[in-house]
CSV table of C-alpha atoms in Angstrom, one decimal:
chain,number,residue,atom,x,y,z
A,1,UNK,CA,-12.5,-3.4,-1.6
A,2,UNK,CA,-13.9,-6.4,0.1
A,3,UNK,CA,-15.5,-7.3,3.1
A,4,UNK,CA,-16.8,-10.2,5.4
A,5,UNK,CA,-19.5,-9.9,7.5
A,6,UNK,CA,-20.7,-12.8,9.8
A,7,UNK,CA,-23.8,-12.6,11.6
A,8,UNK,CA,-23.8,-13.6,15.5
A,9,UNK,CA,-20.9,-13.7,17.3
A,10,UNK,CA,-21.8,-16.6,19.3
A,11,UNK,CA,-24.0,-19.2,18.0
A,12,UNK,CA,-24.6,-22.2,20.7
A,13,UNK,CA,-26.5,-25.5,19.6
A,14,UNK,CA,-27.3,-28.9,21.2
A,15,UNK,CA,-25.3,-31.8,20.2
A,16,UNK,CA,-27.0,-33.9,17.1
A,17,UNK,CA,-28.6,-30.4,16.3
A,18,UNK,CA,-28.2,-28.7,13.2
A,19,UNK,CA,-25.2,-25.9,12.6
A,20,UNK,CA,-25.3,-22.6,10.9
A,21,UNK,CA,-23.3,-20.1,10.6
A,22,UNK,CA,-23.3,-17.2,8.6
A,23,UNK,CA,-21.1,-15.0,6.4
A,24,UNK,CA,-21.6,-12.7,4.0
A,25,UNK,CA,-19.0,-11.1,1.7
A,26,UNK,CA,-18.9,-8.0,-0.5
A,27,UNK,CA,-16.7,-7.9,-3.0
A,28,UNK,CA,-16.0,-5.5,-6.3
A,29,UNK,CA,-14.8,-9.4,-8.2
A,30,UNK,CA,-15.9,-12.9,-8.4
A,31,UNK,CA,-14.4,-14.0,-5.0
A,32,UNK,CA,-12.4,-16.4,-3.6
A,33,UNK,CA,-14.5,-18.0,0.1
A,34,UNK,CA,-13.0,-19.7,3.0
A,35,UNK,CA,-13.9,-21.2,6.3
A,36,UNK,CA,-11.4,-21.5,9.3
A,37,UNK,CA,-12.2,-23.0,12.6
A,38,UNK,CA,-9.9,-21.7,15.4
A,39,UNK,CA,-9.4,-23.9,18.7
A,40,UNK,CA,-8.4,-22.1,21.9
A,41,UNK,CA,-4.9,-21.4,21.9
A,42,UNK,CA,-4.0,-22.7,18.4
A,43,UNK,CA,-3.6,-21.2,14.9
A,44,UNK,CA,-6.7,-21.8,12.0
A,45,UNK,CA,-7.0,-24.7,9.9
A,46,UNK,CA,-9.1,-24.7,6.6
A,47,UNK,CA,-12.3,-26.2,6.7
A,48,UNK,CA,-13.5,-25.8,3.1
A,49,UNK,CA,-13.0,-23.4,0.1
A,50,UNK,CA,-14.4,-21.6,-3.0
A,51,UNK,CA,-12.8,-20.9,-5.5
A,52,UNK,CA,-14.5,-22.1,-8.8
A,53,UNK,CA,-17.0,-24.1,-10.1
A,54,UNK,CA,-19.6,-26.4,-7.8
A,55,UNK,CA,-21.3,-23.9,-5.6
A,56,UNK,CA,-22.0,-26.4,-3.0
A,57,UNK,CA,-18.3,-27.3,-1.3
A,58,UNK,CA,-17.7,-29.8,1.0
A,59,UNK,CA,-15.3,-30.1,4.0
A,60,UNK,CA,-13.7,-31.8,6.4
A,61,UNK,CA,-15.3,-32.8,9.8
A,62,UNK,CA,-18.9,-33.0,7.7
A,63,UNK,CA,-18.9,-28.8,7.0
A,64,UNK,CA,-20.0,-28.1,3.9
A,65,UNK,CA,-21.0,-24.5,2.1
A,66,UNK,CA,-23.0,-22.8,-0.1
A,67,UNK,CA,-22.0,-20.0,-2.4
A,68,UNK,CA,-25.1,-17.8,-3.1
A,69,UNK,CA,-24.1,-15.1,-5.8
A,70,UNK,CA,-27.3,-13.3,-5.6
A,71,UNK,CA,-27.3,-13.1,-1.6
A,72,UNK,CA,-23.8,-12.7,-1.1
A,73,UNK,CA,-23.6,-15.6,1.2
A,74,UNK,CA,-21.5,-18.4,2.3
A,75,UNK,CA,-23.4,-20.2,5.3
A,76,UNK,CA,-21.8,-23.2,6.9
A,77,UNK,CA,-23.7,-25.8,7.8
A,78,UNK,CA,-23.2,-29.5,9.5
A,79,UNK,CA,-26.4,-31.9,9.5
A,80,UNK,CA,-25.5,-33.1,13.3
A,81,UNK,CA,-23.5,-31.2,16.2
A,82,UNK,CA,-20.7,-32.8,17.5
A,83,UNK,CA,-18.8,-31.4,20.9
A,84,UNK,CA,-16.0,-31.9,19.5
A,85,UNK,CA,-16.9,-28.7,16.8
A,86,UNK,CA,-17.2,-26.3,20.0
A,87,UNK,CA,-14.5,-23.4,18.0
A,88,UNK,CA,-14.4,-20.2,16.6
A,89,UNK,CA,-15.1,-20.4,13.0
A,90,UNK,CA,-13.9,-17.8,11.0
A,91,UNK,CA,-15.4,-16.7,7.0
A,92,UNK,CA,-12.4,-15.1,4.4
A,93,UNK,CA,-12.3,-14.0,1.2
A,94,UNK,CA,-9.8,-13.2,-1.3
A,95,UNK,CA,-10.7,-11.0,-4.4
A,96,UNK,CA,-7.5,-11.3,-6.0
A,97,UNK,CA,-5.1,-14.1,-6.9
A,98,UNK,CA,-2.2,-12.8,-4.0
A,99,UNK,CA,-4.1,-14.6,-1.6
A,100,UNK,CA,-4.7,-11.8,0.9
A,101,UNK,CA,-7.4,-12.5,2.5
A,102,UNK,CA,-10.2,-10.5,4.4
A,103,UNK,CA,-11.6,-12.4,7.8
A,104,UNK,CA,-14.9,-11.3,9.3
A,105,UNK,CA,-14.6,-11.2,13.1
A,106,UNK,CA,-15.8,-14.4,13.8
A,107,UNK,CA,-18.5,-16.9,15.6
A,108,UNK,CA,-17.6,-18.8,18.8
A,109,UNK,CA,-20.0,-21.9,18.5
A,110,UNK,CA,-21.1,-23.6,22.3
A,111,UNK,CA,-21.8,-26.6,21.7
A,112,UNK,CA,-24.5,-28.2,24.9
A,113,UNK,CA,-24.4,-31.8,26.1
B,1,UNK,CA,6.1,-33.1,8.3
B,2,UNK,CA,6.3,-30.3,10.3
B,3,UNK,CA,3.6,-27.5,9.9
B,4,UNK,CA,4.6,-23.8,10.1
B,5,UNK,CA,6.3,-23.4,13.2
B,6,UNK,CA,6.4,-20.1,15.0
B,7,UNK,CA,8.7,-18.4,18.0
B,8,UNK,CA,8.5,-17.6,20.7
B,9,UNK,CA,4.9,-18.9,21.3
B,10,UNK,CA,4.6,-16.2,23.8
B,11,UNK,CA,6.5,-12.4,24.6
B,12,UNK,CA,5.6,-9.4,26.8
B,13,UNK,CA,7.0,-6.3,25.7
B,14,UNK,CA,7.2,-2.4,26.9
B,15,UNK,CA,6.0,0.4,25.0
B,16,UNK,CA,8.1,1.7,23.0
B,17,UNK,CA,11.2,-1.6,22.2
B,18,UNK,CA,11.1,-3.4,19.3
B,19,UNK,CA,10.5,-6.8,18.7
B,20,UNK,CA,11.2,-9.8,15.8
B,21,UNK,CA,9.1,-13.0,15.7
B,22,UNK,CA,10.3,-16.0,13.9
B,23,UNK,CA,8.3,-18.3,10.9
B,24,UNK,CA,9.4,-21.3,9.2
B,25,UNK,CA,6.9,-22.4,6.9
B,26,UNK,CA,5.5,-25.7,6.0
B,27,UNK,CA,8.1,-27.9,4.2
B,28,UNK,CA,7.6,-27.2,0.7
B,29,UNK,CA,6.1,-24.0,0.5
B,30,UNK,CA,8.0,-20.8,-0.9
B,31,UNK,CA,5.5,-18.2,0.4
B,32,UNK,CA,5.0,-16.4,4.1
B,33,UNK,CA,1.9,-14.1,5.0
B,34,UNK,CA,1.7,-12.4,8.7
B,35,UNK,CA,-1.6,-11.7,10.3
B,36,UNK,CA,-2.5,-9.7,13.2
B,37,UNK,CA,-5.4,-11.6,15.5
B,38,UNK,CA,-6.4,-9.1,18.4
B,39,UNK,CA,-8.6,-10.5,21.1
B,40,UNK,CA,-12.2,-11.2,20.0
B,41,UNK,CA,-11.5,-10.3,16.2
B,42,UNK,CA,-10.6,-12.2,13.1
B,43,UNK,CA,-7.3,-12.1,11.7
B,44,UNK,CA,-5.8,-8.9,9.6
B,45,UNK,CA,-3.2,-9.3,6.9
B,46,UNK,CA,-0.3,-7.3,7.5
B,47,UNK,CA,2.1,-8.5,4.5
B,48,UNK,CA,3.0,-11.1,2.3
B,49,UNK,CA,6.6,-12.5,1.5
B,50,UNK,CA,7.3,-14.4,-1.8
B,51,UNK,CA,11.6,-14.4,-3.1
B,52,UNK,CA,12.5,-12.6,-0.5
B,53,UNK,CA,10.6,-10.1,-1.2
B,54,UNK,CA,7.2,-8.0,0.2
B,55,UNK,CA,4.8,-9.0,-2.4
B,56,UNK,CA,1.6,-7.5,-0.8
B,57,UNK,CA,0.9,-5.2,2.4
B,58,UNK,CA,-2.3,-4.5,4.6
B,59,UNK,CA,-3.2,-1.3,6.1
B,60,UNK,CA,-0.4,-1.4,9.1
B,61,UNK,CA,2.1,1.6,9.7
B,62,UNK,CA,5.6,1.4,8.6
B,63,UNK,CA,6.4,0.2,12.1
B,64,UNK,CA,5.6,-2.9,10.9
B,65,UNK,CA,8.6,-4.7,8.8
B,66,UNK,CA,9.5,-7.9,7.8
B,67,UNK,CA,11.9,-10.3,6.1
B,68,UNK,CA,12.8,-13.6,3.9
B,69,UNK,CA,15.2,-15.8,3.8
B,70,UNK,CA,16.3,-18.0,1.1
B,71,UNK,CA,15.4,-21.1,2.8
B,72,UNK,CA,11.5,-19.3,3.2
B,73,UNK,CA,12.0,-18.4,6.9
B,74,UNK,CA,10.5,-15.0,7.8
B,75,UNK,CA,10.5,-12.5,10.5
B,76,UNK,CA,8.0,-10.1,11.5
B,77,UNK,CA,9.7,-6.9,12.6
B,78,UNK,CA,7.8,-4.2,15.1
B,79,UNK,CA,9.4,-1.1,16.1
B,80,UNK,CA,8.3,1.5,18.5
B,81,UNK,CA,5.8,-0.9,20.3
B,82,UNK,CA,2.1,0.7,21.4
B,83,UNK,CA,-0.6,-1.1,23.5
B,84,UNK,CA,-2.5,-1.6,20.5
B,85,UNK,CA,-0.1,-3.6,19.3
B,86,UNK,CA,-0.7,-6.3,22.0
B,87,UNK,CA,-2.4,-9.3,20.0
B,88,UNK,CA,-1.6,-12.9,18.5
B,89,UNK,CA,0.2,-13.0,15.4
B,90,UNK,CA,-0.5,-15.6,13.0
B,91,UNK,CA,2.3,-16.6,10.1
B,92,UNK,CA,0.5,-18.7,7.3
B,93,UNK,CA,2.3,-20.4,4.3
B,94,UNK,CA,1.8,-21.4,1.3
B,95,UNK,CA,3.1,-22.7,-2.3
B,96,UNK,CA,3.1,-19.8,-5.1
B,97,UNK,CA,1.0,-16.2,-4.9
B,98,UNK,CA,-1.7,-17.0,-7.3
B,99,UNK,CA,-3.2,-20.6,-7.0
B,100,UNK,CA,-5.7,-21.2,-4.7
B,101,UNK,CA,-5.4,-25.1,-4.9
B,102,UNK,CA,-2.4,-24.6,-2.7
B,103,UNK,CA,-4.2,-23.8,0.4
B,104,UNK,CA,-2.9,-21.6,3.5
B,105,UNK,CA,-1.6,-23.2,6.6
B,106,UNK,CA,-1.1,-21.1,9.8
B,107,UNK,CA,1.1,-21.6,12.6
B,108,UNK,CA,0.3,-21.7,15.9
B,109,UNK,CA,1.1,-17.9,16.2
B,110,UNK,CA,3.0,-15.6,18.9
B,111,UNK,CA,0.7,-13.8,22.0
B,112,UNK,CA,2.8,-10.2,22.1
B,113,UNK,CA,1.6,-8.1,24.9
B,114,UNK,CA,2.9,-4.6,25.4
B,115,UNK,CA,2.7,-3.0,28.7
């Protein structure tokens, strides 16, 4: 079985501040870990992924990710806010190779002016 | 290139009809998942479609159905409607089952609301 669990459901943060968000995972195999970001009214686009290798990912939009075996963690994090990253951003993970994937329930992220 | 197009973008239905919504994936890409967003959650997998055929399932009832087509279209099938049921669903595709270097892409998805 696996599961996602990401801690605050709404994060807010001034522009030019720092972003993170949290996730951890539990999972019975080496996992596969994913970050979504959700804009109102539209479907989720892939920010950045785990799947082997480096532990630190990067992503698009200046995201990047850290995969923590021993804490069972996958934090996003961008240096600098923008207003433009004001989203829902959702943490996944896949233990298998069908590409199922479990989401945790989400953080809404404010971004203020 | 169009992305994975879904229809209709929005439905309200009564308890107890059946409904079908419509995915065409992402040119290029053979497989079709279906995920089940209900308001303030993150998205559930419901099933996964690869040659026409249900390759993986999530916990939903057999209410929940679906098809392929051989050009990679799918339809999501719900019978005997609940409340519960009311939610955004999500169609994602993708090249292949097993490589994650083929990422997913989602469509937009379909707000069903039963009343």
């Amino acid at each position: 079985a696996q599961s996602v669990t990401q801690l605050g459901s709404h994060v807010s943060v001034s522009e030019g501040a720092l972003v993170l968000l949290r996730c951890n995972y539990s999972s019975s195999v080496p996992p596969y870990l994913f970050w979504y970001v959700q804009y109102p009214n539209q479907g989720l686009q892939l920010l950045l992924k785990y799947t082997t290798g480096a532990t630190l990912v990067k992503g698009i939009n200046g995201f990047e990710a850290e995969f923590k075996k021993s804490e069972t963690s996958f934090h996003l994090t961008k240096p600098s806010a923008h207003m433009s990253d004001a989203a829902e951003y959702f943490c996944a993970v896949s233990s298998t190779g069908r590409r199922a994937l479990t989401f945790g329930s989400g953080t809404r992220l404010q971004v203020q002016p | 290139d169009a992305g994975v197009t879904q229809s209709p973008t929005h439905l309200i239905k009564t308890r107890g009809q059946q409904v079908t919504l419509r995915c065409s994936p992402k040119s290029g890409h053979d497989t079709v998942s279906w995920y089940q967003q209900a308001l303030g959650q993150g998205p559930q997998f419901i099933f996964q479609y690869y040659e026409e055929e249900e390759r993986q399932r999530g916990n939903f009832p057999d209410r929940f159905s679906g098809h392929q087509f051989p050009n990679y279209s799918s339809e999501l099938n719900v019978n005997a409607l609940l409340l519960g049921d009311s939610a955004l669903y999500l169609c994602a595709s993708t090249l292949g089952t097993t490589s994650y270097n083929s990422p997913l892409h989602f469509g937009n998805g379909t707000r069903l609301t039963v009343t």
